[in-house]
Coordinates of C-alpha atoms in Angstrom, one line a residue:
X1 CA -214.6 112.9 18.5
X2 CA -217.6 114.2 16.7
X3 CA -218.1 118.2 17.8
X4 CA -221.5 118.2 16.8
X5 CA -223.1 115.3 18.9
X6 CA -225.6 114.7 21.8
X7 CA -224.1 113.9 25.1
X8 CA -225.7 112.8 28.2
X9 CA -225.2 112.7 32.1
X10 CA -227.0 112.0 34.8
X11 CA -227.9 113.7 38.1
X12 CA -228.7 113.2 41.8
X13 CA -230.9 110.1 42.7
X14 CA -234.4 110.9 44.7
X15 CA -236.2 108.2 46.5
X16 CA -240.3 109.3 46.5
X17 CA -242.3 106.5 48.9
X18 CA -245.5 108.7 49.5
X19 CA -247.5 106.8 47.8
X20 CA -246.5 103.3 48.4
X21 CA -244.9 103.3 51.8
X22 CA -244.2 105.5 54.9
X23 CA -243.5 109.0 53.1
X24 CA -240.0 109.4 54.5
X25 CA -238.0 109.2 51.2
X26 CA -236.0 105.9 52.2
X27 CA -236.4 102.5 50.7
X28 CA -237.5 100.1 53.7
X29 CA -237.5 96.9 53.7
X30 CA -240.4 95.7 51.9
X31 CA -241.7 99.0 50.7
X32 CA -241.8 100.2 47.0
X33 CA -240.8 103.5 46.6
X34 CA -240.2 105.7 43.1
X35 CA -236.6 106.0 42.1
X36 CA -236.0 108.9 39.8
X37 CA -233.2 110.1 38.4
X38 CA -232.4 113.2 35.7
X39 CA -230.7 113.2 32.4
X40 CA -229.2 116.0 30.3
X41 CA -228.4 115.7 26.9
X42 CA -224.9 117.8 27.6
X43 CA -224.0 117.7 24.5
X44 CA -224.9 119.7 21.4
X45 CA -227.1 117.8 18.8
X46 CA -230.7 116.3 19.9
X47 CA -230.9 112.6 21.0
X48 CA -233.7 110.6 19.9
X49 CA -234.4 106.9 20.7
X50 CA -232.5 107.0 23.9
X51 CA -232.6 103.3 26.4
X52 CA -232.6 104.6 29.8
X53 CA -232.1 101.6 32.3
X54 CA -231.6 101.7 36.3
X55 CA -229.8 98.3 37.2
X56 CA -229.7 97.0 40.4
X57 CA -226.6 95.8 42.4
X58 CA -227.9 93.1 44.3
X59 CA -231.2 90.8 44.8
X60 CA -232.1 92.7 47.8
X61 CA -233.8 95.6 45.4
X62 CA -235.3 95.0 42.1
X63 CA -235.9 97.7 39.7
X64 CA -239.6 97.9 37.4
X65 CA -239.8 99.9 33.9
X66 CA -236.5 99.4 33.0
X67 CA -235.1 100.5 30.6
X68 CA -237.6 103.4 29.8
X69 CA -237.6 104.8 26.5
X70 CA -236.9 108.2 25.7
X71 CA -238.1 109.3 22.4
X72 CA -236.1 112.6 21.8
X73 CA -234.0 114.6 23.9
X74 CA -233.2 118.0 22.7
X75 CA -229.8 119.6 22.9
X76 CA -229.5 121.5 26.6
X77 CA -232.6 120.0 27.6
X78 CA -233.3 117.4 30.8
X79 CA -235.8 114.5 31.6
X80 CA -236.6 113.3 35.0
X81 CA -236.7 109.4 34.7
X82 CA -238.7 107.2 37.2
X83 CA -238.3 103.8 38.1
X84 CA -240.5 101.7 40.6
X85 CA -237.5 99.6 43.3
X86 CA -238.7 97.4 45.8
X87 CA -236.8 96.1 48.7
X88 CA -237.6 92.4 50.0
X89 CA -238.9 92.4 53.5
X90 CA -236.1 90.3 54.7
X91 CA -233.3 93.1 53.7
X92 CA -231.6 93.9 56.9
X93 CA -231.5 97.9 58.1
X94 CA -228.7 99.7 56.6
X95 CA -227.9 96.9 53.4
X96 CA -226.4 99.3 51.4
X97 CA -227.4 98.8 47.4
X98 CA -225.4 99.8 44.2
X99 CA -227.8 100.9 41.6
X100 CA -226.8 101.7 38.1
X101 CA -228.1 104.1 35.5
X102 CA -227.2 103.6 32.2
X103 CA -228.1 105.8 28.7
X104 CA -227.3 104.6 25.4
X105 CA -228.4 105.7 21.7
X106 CA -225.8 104.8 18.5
X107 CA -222.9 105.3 19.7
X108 CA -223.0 107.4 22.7
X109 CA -223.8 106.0 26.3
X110 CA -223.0 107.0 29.6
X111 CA -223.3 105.5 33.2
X112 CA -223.6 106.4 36.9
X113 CA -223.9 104.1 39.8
X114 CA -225.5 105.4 43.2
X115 CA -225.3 104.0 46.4
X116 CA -228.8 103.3 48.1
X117 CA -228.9 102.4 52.2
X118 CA -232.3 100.3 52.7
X119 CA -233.9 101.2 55.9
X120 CA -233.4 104.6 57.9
X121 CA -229.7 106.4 58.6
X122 CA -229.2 107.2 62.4
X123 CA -228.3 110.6 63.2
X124 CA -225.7 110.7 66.0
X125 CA -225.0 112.9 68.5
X126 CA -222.2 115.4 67.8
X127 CA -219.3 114.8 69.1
X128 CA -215.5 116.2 68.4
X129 CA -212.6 118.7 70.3
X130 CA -213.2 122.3 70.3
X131 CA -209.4 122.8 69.6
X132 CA -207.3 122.0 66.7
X133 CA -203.9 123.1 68.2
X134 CA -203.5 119.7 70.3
X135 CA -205.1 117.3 68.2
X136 CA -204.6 113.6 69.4
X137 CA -206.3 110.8 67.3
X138 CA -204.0 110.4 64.3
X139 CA -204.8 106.8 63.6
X140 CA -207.5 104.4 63.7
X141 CA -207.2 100.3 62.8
X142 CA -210.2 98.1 62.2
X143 CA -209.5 94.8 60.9
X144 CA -209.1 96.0 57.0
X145 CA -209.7 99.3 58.1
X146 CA -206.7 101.5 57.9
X147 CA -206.5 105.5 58.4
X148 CA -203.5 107.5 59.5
X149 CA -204.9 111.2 59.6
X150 CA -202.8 114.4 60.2
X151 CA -202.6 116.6 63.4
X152 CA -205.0 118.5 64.9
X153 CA -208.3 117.1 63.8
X154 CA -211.3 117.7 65.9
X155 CA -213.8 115.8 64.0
X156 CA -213.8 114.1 61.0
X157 CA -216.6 112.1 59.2
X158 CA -215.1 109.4 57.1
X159 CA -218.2 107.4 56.5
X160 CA -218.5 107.8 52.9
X161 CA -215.2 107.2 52.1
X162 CA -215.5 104.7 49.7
X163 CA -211.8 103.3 50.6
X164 CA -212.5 103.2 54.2
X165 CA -216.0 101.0 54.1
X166 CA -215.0 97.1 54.6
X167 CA -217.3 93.7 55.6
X168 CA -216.8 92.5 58.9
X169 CA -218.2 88.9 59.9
X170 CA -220.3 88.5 62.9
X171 CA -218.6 86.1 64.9
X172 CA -215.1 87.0 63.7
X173 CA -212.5 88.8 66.0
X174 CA -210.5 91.4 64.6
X175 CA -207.3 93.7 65.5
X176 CA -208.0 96.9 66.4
X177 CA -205.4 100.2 67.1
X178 CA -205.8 103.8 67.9
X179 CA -202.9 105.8 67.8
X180 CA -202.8 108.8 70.6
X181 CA -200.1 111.6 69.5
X182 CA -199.8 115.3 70.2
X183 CA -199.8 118.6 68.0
X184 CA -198.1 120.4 70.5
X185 CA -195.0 118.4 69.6
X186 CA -195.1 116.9 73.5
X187 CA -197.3 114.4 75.5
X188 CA -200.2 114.8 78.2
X189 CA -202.4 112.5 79.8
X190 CA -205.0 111.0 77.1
X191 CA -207.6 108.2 76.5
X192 CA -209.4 106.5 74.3
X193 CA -212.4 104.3 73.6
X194 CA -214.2 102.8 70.5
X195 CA -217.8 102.7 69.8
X196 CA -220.1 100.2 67.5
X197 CA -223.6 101.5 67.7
X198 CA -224.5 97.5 67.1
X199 CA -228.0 97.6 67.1
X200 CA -227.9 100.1 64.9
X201 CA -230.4 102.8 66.8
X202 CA -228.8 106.0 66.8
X203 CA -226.9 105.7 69.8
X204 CA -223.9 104.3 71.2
X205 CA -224.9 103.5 74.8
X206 CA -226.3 100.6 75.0
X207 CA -224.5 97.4 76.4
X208 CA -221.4 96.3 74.3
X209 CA -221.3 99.6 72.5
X210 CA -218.0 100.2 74.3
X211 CA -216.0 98.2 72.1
X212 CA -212.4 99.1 73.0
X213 CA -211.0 101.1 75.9
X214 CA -207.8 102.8 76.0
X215 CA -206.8 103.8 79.8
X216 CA -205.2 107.3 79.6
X217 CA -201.7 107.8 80.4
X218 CA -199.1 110.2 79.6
X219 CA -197.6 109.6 76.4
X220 CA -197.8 109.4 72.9
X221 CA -198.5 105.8 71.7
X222 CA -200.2 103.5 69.7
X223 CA -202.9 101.2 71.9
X224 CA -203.8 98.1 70.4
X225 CA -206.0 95.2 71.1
X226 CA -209.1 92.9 69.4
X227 CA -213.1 93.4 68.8
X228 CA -215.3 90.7 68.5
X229 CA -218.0 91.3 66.6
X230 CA -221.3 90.0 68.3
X231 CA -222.8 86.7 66.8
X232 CA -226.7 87.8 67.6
X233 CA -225.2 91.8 65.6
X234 CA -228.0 92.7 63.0
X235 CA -227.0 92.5 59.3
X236 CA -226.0 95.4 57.5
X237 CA -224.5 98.9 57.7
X238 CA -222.7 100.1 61.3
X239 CA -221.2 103.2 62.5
X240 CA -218.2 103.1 64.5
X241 CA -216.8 106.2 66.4
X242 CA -213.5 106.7 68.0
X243 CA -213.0 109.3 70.4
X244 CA -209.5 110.3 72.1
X245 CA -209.6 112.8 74.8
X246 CA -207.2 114.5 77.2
X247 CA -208.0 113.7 80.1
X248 CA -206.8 111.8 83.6
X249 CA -210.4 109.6 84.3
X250 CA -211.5 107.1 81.1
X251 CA -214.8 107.9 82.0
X252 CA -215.2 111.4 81.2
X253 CA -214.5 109.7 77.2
X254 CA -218.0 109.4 76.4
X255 CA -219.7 109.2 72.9
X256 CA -221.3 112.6 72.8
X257 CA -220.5 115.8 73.8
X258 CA -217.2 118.5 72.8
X259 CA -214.6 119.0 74.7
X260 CA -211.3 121.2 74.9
X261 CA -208.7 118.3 73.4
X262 CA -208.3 115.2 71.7
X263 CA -210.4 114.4 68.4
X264 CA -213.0 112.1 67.0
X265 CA -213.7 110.3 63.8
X266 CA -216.6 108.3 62.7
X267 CA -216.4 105.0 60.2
X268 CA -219.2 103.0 58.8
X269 CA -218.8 99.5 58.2
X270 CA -220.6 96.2 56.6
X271 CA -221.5 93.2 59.2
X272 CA -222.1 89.7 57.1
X273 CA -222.9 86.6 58.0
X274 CA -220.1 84.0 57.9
X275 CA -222.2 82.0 55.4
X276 CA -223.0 83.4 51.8
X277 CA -226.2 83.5 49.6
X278 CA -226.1 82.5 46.1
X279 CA -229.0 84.1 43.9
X280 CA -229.9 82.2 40.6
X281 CA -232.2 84.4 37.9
X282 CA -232.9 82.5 35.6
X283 CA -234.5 83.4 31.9
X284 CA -235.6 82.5 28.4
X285 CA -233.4 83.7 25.2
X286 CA -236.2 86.9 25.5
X287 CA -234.9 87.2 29.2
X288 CA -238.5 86.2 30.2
X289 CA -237.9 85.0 33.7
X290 CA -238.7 80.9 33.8
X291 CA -241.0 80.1 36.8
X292 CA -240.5 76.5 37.8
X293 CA -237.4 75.8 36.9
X294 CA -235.1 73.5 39.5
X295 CA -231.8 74.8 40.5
X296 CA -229.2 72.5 42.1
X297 CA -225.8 72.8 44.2
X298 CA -223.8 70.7 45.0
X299 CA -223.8 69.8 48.9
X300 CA -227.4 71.7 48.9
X301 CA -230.8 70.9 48.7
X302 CA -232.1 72.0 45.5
X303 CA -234.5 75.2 44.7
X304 CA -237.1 76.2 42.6
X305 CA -237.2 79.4 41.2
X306 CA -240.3 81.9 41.9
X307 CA -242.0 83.8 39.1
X308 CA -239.7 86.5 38.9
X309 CA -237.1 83.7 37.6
X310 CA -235.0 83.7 41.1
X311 CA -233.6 81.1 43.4
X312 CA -232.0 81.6 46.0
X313 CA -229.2 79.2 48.4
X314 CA -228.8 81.0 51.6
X315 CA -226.6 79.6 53.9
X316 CA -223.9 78.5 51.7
X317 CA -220.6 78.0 53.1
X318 CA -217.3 79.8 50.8
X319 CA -216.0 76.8 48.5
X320 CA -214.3 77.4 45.2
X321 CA -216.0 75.6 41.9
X322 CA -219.3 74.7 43.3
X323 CA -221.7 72.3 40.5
X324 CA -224.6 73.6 39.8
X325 CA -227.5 72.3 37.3
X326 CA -230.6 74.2 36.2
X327 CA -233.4 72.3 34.7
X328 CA -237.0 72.8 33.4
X329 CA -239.1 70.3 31.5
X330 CA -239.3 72.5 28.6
X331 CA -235.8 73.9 28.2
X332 CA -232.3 72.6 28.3
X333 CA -230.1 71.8 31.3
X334 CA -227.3 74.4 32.3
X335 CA -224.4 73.0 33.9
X336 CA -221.7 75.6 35.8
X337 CA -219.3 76.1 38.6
X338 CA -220.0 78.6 40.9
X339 CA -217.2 80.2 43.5
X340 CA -218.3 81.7 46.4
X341 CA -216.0 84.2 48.6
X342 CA -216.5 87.1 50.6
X343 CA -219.9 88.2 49.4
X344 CA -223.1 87.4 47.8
X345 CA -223.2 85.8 44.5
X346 CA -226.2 86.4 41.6
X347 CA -225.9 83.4 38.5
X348 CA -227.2 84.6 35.6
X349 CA -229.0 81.4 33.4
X350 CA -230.4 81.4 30.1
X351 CA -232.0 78.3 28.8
X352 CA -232.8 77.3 26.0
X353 CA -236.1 75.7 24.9
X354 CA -236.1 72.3 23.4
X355 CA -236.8 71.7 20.0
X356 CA -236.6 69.0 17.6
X357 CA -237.1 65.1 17.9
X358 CA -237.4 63.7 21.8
X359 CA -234.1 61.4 22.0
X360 CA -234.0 58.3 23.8
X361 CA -231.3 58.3 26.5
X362 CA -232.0 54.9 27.6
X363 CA -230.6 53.6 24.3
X364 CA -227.4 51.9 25.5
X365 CA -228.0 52.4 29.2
X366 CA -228.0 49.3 31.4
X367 CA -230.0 48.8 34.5
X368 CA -229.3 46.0 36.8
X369 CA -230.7 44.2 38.6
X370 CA -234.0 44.6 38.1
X371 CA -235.9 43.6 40.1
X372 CA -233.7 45.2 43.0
X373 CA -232.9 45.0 46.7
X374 CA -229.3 47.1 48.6
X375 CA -228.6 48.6 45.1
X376 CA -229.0 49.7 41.8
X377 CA -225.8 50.1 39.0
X378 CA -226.3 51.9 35.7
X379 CA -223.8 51.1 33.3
X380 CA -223.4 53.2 29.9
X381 CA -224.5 56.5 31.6
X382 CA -221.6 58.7 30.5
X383 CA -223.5 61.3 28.3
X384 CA -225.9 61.6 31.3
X385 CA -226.2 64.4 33.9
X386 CA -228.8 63.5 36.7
X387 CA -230.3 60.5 37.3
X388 CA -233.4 60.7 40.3
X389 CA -235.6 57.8 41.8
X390 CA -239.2 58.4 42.1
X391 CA -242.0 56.9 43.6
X392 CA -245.3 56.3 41.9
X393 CA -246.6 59.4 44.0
X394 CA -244.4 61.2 42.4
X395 CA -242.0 62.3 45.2
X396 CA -238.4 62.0 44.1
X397 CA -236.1 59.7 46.9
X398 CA -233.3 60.3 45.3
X399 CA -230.9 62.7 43.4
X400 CA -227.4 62.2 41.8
X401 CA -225.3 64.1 39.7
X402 CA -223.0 62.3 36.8
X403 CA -219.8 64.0 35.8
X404 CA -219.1 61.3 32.8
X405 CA -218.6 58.4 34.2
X406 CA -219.7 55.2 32.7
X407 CA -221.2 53.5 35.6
X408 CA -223.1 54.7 38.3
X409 CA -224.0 52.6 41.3
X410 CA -227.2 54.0 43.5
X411 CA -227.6 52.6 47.4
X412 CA -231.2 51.4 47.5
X413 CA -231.1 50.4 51.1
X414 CA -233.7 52.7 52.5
X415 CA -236.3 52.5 49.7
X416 CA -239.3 50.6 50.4
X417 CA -240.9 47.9 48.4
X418 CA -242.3 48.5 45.2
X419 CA -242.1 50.1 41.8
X420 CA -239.9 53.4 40.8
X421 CA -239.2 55.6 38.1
X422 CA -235.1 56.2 37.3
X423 CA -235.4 59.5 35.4
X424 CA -232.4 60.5 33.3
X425 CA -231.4 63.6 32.1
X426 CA -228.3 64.8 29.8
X427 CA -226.7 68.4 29.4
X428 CA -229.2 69.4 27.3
X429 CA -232.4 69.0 29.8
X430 CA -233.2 66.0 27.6
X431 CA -235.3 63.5 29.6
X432 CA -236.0 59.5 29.5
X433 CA -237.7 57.5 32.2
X434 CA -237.0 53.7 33.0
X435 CA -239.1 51.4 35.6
X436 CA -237.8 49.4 38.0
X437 CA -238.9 47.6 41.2
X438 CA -237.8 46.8 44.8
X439 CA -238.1 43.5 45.9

């Protein structure tokens, strides 16, 4: 460890959107909004030729001016770093983002990730027992959600409990428990009932908001049961909040409002969609993004990516070991797999440009017959990728992917009469046509 060497950290996160969006200081969907965050040279020699970057998580924010550089940083001293983050218009309220700041000159380097909610936080109404001596609510279960809690509680906030925030799919139906004990080593007559603030708006009195009712009884128990999570639910970020209450009618248990026992605690959870998105950025060796470039999937129909160099798959079902193929007339293919799970996916492709002499892939490659009618074989194929049909307009008919085999028969049924273009393409994005007509 070197005594006499910078050393850096970083501090709180501030989101400025007065001059690009609504002046509330939160991302929204859609808006730009300066990020900046601070960092301190901790240590005890200056810095000087410091790469400051801000990273984002997820395709729902991208981060501009990254990485900034910072020329010199003096011993002691501090620099505020700013970062322009936009959130796409389609991000859902409450889509919470991961960015992370990195530092990094020689040798030393540090990191800090911060958690970013796109979209407004509700405040709620308060809620909780005014007594801890006969605290009720000792434990809550949501699906993945587990949280046994100790005696007496009267409110507790356990939304930013990293541990304690888990995905739930609309649609899905999940087990749900609340466990009703006394601190008064004994029992009396108490209640319970689970609120979703769904539509995410602050409150949790609107239809279905009730998601689970326990009718009081004397005793000390654990009440279980199931929660369906609503198919037509928004996106993103939800509070839940369980109240237990002593009392003899379920509906004095309301969602705001104190009273003399019981206890309340308040969650926050993920809703996703039971389908996944797959993001593909793709770049040059510079990490240039490549506009144009045409992403495939197996099973899907096949993208193009924009000018920041993303594509993007949106409703892709989970499937271990999905093909994909990205190709651009100037560069060479990429071929992967792809697994999709539980959440969102980003694909990371560099191609490569193509240099050298053009090869001739149709050297060795057999089409038959030719002219054609109900089908089409190639025969020596086994070094090529993707073979496509196309018309003389220019509109492709028809895609297929290779994995090595050495013939390839293609169904020709539904093409009309007249002359088409079978384009092949190897591994390497390199390209040959061959012309053949339809009787």
């Amino acid at each position: 460890i070197k005594a006499n060497a910078p050393a850096f950290e970083y501090g709180a996160l501030a989101i400025d959107d007065s001059e690009s969006g609504d002046g509330n200081g939160i991302l929204d969907p859609g808006e730009t909004a300066m990020v900046s965050v601070v960092l301190t040279n901790v240590g005890h020699a200056d810095a000087s030729d410091i790469a400051a970057a801000l990273i984002s998580g997820s395709t729902d924010v991208t981060v501009g001016d990254s990485p900034l550089s910072v020329a010199t940083l003096a011993a002691g001293a501090e620099v505020s770093l700013q970062y322009a983050a936009t959130a796409k218009g389609s991000t859902p309220l409450g889509t919470s983002v991961t960015l992370t700041a990195t530092a990094t000159t020689g040798d030393h380097s540090t990191e800090n990730e911060y958690e970013v909610i796109v979209g407004f936080v509700p405040e709620y109404c308060v809620s909780g027992a005014t007594s801890s001596g006969w605290g009720d609510l000792t434990g809550f279960t949501f699906g993945p959600l587990e949280n046994m809690t100790e005696l007496g509680g009267t409110y507790d906030d356990f939304t930013d409990v990293p541990e304690l925030v888990h995905e739930f799919v609309v649609g899905e139906t999940y087990d749900v428990s609340v466990t009703l004990d006394d601190a008064n080593n004994t029992s009396y007559t108490k209640g319970a009932k689970v609120f979703i603030d769904w539509n995410y708006n602050g409150e949790f009195t609107d239809d279905g908001e009730t998601a689970f009712t326990v009718t009081p009884q004397n005793a000390n128990w654990t009440a279980e049961g199931t929660i369906t999570i609503p198919e037509d639910a928004p996106l993103g970020q939800k509070f839940v909040r369980v109240v237990v209450r002593e009392t003899t009618n379920l509906d004095d248990i309301q969602p705001c409002g104190t009273f003399s026992w019981g206890g309340t605690e308040d969650y926050r959870i993920i809703l996703v969609s039971s389908t996944r998105q797959v993001h593909f950025v793709v770049v040059d060796p510079n990490a240039e993004p490549i506009e144009g470039a045409e992403v495939s999937l197996t099973g899907y129909e096949a993208q193009t990516t924009d000018a920041q160099g993303l594509a993007t798959f949106a409703e892709v079902e989970p499937a271990q070991g999905l093909i994909y193929a990205v190709t651009h007339n100037d560069f060479k293919m990429v071929k992967g797999t792809v697994n999709v799970n539980e959440i969102d996916v980003t694909v990371n492709v560099t191609l490569d440009p193509i240099t050298g002499a053009p090869v001739n892939l149709s050297q060795g490659v057999q089409v038959y017959p030719n002219p054609f009618s109900s089908q089409l074989t190639l025969e020596g194929v086994s070094h090529v990728h993707q073979v496509e049909v196309i018309n003389l307009l220019g509109q492709r008919m028809m895609l297929k992917q290779n994995n090595g085999s050495q013939t390839m028969s293609l169904p020709t049924n539904d093409l009309e009469t007249g002359v088409y273009l079978v384009r092949l393409t190897d591994l390497q994005g390199t390209q040959t046509i061959v012309k053949v007509v339809k009787e």
